[in-house]
PDB file of C-alpha atoms and ligand atoms in Angstrom:
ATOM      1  CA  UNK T   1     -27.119  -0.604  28.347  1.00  0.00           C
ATOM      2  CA  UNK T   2     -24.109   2.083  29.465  1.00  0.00           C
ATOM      3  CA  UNK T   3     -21.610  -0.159  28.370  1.00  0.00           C
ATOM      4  CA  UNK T   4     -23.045  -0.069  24.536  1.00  0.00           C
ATOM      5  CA  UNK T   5     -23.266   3.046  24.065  1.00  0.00           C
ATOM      6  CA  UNK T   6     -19.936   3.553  25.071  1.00  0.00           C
ATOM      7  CA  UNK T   7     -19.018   1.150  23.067  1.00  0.00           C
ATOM      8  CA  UNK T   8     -21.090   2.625  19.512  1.00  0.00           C
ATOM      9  CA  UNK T   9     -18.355   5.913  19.273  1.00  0.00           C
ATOM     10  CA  UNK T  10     -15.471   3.648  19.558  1.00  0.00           C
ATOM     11  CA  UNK T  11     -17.053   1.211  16.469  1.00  0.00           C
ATOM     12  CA  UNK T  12     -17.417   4.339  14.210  1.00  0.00           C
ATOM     13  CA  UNK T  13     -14.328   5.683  14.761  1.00  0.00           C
ATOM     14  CA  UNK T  14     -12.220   2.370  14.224  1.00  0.00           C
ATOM     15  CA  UNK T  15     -14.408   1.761  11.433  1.00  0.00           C
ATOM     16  CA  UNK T  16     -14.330   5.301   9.475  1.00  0.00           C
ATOM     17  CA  UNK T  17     -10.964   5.198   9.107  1.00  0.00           C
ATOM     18  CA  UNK T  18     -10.475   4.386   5.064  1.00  0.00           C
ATOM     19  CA  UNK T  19      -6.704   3.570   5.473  1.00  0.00           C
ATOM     20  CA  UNK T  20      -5.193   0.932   8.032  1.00  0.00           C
ATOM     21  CA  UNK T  21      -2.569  -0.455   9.087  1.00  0.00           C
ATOM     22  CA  UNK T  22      -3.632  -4.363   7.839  1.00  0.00           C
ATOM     23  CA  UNK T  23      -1.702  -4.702   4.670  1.00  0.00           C
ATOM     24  CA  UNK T  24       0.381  -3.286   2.484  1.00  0.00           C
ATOM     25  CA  UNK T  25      -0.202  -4.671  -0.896  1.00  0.00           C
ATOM     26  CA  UNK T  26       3.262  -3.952  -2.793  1.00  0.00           C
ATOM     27  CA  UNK T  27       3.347  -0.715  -5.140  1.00  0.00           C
ATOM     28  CA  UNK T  28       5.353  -2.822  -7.758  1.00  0.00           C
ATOM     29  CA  UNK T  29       5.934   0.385  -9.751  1.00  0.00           C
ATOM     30  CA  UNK T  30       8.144   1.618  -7.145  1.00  0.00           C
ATOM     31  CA  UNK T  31      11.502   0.105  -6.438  1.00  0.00           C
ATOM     32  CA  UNK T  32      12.207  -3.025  -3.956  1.00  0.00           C
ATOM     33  CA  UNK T  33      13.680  -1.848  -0.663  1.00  0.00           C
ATOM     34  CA  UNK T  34      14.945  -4.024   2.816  1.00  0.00           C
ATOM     35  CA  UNK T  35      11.516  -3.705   4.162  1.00  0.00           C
ATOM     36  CA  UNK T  36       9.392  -4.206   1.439  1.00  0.00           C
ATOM     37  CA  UNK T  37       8.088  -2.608  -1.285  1.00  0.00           C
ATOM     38  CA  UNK T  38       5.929   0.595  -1.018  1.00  0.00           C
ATOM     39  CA  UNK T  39       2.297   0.782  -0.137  1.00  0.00           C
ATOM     40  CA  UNK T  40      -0.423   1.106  -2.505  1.00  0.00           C
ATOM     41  CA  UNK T  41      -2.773   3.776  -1.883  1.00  0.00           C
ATOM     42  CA  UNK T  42      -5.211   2.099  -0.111  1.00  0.00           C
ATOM     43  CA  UNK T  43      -8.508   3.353  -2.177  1.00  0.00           C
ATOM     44  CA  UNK T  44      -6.441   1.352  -5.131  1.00  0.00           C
ATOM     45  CA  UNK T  45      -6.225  -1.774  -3.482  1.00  0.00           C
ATOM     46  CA  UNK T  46      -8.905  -4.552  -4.756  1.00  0.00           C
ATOM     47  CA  UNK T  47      -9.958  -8.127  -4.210  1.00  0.00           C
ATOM     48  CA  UNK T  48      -7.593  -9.051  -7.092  1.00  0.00           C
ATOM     49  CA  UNK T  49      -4.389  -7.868  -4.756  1.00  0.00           C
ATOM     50  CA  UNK T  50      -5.045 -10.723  -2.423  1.00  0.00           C
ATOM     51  CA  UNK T  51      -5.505 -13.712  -4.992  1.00  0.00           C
ATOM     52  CA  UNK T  52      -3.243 -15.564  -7.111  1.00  0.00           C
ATOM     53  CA  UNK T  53      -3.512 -17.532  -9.345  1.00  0.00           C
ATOM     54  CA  UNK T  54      -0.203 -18.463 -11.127  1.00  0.00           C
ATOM     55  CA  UNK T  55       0.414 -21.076  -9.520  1.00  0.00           C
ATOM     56  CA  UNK T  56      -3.072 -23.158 -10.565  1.00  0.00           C
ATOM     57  CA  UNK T  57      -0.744 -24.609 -13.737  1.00  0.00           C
ATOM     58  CA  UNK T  58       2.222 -26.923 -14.091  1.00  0.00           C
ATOM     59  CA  UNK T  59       5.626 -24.835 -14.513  1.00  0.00           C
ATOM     60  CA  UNK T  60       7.771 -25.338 -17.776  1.00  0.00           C
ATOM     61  CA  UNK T  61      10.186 -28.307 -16.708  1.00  0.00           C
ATOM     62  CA  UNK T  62      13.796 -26.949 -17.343  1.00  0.00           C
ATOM     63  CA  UNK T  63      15.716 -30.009 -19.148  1.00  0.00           C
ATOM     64  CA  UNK T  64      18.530 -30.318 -17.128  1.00  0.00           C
ATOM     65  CA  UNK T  65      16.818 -30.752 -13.890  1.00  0.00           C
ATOM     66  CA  UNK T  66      13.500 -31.961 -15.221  1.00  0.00           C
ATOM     67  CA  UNK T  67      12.442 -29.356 -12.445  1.00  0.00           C
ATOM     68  CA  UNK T  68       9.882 -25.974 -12.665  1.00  0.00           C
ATOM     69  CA  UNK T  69       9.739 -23.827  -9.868  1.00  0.00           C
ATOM     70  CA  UNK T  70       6.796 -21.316 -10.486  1.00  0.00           C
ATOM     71  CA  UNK T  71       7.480 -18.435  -7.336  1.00  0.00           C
ATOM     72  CA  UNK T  72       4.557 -16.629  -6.130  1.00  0.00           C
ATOM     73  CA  UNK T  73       7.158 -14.213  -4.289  1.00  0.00           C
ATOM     74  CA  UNK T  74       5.851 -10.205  -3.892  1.00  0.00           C
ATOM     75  CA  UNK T  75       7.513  -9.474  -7.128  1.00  0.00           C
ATOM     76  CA  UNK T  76       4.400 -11.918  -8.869  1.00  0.00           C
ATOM     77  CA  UNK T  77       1.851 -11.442  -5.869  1.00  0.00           C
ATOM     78  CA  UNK T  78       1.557  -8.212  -4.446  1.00  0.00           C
ATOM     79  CA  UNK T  79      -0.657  -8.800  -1.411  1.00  0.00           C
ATOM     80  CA  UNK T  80       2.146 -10.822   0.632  1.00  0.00           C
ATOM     81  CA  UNK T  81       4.009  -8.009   1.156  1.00  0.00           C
ATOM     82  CA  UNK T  82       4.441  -7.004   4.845  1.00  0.00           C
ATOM     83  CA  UNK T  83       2.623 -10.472   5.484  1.00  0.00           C
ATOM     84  CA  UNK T  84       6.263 -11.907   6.038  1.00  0.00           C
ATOM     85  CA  UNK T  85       4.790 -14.836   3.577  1.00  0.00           C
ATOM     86  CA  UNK T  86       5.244 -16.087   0.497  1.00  0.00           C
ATOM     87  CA  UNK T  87       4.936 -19.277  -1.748  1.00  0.00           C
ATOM     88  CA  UNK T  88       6.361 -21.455  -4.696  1.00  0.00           C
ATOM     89  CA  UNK T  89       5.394 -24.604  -6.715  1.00  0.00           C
ATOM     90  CA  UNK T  90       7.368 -27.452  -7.521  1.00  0.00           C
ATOM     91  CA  UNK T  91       7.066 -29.488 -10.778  1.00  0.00           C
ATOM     92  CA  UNK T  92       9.148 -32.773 -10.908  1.00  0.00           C
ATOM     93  CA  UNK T  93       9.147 -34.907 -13.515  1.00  0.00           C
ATOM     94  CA  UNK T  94      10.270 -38.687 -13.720  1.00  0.00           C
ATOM     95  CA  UNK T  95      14.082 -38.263 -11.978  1.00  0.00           C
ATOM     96  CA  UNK T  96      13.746 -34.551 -11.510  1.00  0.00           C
ATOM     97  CA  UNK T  97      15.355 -32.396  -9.041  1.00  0.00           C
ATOM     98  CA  UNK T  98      15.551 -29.416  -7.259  1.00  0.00           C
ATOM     99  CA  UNK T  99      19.594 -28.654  -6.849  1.00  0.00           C
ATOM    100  CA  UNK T 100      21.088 -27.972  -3.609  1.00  0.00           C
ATOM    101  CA  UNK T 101      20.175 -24.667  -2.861  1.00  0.00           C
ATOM    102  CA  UNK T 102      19.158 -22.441   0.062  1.00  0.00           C
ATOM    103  CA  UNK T 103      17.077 -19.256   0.965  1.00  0.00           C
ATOM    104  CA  UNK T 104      18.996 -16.981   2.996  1.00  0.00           C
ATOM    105  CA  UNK T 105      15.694 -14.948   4.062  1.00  0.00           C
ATOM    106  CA  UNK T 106      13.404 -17.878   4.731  1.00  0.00           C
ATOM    107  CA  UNK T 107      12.592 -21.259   6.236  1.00  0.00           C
ATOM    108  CA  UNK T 108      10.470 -23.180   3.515  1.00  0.00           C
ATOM    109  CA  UNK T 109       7.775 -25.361   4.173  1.00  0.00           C
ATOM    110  CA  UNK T 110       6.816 -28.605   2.029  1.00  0.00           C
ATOM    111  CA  UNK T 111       3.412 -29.606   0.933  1.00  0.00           C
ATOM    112  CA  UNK T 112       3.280 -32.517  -0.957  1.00  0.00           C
ATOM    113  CA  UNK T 113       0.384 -32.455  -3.750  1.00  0.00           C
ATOM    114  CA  UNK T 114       1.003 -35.902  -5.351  1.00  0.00           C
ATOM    115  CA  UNK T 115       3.855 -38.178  -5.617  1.00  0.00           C
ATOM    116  CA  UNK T 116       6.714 -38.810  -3.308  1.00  0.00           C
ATOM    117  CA  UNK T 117       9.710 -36.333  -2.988  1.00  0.00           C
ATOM    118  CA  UNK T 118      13.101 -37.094  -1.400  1.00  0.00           C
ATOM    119  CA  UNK T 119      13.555 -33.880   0.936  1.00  0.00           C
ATOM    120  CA  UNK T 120      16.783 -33.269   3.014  1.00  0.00           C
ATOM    121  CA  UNK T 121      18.690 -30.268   4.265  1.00  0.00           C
ATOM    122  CA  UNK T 122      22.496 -30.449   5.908  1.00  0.00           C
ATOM    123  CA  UNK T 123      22.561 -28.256   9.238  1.00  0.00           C
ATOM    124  CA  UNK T 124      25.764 -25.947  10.172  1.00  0.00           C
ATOM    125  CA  UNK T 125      27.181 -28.902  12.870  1.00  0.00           C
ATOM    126  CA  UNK T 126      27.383 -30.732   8.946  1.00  0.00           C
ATOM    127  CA  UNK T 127      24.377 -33.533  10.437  1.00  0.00           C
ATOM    128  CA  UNK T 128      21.767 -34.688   7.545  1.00  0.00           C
ATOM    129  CA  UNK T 129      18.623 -34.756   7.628  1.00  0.00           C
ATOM    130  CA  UNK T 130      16.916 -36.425   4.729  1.00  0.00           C
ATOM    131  CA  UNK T 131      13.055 -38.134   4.514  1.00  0.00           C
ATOM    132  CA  UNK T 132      10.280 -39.074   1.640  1.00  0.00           C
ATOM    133  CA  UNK T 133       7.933 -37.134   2.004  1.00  0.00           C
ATOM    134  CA  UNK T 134       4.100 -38.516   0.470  1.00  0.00           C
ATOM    135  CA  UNK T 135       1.040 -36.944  -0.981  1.00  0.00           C
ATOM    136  CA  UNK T 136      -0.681 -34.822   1.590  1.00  0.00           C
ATOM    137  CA  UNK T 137       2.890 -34.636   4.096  1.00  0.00           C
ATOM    138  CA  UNK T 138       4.958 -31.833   5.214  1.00  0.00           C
ATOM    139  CA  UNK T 139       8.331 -30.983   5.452  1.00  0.00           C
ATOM    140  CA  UNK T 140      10.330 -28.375   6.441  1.00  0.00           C
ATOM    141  CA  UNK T 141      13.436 -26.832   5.700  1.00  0.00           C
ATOM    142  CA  UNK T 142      15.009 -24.289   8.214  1.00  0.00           C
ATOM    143  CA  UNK T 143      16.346 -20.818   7.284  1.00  0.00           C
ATOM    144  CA  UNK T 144      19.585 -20.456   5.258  1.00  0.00           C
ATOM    145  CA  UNK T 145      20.437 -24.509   5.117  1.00  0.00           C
ATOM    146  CA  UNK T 146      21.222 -25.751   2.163  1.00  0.00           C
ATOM    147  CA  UNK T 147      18.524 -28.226   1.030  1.00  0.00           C
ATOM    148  CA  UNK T 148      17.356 -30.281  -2.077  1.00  0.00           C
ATOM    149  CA  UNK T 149      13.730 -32.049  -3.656  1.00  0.00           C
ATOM    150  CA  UNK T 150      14.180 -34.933  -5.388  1.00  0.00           C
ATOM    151  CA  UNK T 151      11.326 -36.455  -7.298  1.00  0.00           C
ATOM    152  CA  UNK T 152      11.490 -40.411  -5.715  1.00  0.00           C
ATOM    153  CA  UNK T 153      10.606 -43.523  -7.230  1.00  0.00           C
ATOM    154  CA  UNK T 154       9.761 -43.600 -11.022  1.00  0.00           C
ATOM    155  CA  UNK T 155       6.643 -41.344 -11.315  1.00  0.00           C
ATOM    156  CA  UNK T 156       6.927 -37.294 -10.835  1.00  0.00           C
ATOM    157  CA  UNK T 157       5.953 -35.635  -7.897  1.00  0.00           C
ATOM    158  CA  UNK T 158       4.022 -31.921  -7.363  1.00  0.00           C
ATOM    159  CA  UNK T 159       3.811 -29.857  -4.033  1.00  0.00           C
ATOM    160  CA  UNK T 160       4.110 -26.406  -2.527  1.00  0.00           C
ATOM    161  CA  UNK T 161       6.069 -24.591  -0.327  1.00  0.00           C
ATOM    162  CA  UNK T 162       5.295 -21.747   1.609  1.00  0.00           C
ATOM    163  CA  UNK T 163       8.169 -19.720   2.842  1.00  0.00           C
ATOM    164  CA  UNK T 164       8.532 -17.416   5.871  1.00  0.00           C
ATOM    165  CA  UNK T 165       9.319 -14.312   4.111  1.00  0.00           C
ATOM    166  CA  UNK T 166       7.914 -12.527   1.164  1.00  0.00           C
ATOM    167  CA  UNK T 167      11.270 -12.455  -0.461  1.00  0.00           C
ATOM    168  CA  UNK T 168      12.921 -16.035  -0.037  1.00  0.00           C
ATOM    169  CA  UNK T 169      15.754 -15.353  -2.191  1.00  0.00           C
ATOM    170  CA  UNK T 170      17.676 -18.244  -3.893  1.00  0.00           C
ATOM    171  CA  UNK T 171      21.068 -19.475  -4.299  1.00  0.00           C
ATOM    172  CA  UNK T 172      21.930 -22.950  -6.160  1.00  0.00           C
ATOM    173  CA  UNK T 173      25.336 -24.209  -5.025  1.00  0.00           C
ATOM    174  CA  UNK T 174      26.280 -25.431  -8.444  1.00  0.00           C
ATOM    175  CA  UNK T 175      25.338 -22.459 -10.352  1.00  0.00           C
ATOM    176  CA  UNK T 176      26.916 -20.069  -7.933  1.00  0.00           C
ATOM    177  CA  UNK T 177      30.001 -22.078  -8.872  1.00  0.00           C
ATOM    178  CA  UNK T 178      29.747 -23.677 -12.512  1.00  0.00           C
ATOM    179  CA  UNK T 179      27.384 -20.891 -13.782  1.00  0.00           C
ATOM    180  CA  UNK T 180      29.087 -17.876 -12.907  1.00  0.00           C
ATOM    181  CA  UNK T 181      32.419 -16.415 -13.509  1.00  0.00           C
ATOM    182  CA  UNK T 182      34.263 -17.544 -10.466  1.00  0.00           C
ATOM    183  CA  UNK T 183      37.873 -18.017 -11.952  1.00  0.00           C
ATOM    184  CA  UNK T 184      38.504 -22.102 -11.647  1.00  0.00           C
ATOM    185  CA  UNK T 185      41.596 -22.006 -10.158  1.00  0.00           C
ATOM    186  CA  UNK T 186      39.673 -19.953  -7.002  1.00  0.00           C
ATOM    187  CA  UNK T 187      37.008 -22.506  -7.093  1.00  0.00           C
ATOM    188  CA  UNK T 188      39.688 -25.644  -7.185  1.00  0.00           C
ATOM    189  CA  UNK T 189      41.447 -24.020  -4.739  1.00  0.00           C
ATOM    190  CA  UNK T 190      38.619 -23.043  -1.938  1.00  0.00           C
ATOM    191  CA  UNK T 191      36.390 -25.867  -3.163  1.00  0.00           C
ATOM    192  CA  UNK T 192      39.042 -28.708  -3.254  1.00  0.00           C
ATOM    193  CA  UNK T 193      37.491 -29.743  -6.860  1.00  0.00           C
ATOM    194  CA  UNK T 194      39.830 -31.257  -9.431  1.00  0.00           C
ATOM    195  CA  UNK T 195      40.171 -28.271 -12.052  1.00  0.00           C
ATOM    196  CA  UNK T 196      39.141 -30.493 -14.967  1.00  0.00           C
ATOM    197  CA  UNK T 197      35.537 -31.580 -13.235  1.00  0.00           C
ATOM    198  CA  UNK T 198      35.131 -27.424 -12.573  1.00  0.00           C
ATOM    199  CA  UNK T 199      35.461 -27.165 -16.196  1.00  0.00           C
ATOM    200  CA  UNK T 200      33.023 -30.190 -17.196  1.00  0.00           C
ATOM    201  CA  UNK T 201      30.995 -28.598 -15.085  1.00  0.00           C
ATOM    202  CA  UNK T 202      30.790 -24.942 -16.402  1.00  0.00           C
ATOM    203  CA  UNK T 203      30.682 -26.598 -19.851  1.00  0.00           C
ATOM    204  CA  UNK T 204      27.042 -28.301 -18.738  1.00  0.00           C
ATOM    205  CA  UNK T 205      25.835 -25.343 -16.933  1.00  0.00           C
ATOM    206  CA  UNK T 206      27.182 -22.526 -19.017  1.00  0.00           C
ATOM    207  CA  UNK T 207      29.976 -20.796 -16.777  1.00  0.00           C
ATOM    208  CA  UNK T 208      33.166 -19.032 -17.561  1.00  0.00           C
ATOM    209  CA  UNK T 209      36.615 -18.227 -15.847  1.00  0.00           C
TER     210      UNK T 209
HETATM  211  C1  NAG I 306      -4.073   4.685  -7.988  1.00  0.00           C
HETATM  212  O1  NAG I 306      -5.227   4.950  -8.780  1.00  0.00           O
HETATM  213  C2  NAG I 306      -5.163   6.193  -9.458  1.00  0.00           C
HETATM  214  C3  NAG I 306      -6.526   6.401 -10.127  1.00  0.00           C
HETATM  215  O2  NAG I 306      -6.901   5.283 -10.896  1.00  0.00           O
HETATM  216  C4  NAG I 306      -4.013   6.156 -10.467  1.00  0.00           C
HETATM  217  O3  NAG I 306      -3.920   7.377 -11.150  1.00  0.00           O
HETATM  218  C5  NAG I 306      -2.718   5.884  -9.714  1.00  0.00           C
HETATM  219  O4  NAG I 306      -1.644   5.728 -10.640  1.00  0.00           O
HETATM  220  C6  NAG I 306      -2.830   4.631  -8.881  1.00  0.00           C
HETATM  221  N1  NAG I 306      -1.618   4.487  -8.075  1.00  0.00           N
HETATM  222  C7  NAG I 306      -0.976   3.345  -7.944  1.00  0.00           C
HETATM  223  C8  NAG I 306       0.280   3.382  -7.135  1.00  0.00           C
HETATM  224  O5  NAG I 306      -1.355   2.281  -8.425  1.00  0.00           O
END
């Protein structure tokens, strides 16, 4: 019985307290900092924080790549801040890819919905690592790698990824080259690319320089 009702003050006071330290559902009307965005006051935080549901709907596929990706990053769902989670989906249609890219804030995980998708990543010792991954399979992709998706076979393929921070960030090798305004002689000469294929290039993917 004594060890109860020492227990019953210690219940109420962990349990009176109206503001903890569990979450920190993003303040999106405050800026984005290194750690996150600001709290919301906790007496304004609802059931809605902690669900979304953008990501219940096929993306837009984006011609050239016959690709969506639909993020669910803190900017879109504002209970994964602090959580050091976040999540994506991945439309590919007939042929469609995801470009070699990489996220230098998380590792990405692959859930496969339906479909097969070619999956691969090149380490920093330059090895490859590439598999097809089926419905209802995993694969994952670690932190800062570049990596691709590939839709295989004829048919499209869906799945999800879940990534390791709440802010992934994303860089796509050939946009951050034939999309920007990196002068072509710089990218021939630090890239080893013939000049006229740089220019090809930023012609199809709208760069300049
Ligand atoms: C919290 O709720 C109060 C009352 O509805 C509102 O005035 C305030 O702007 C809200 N704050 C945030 C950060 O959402």
């Amino acid at each position: 019985m004594l060890p109860i009702l020492f227990l019953i003050p210690l219940l109420l006071s962990t349990t009176s307290h109206a503001s903890n330290q569990d979450f920190c559902v993003a303040d999106l009307t405050a800026s984005d900092t290194p750690s996150g965005y600001p709290c919301k006051p906790a007496a304004n935080v609802t059931s809605s924080d902690f669900i979304y549901t953008g990501l219940s709907a096929p993306g837009e596929l984006i011609k050239l790549i016959n690709a969506a990706v639909t993020p669910a990053f803190v900017g879109q769902f504002p209970g994964v801040n602090s959580l050091g989670l976040s999540a994506a989906r991945l439309d590919l249609g007939p042929g469609g890819v995801v470009p070699l890219h990489s996220h230098p804030g998380a590792s990405e995980l692959l859930i496969v919905k339906s479909g097969h998708i070619t999956a691969g990543f090149v380490d920093s010792a330059n090895s490859v690592y590439i598999a097809t991954v089926k419905t209802g399979e995993l694969f994952v992709f670690p932190q800062g790698l570049l990596h691709f998706q590939v839709a295989a076979g004829k048919k499209g393929a869906v799945a999800f990824v879940v990534f390791s921070s709440t802010n992934p960030g994303l860089q796509i090798l050939d946009f951050a080259l034939f999309a920007s305004s990196f002068p072509t002689p710089l990218i021939s000469k630090t890239t080893f690319l013939d000049p006229e294929l740089i220019k090809k290039l930023k012609g199809v993917l709208g760069g300049s320089g």
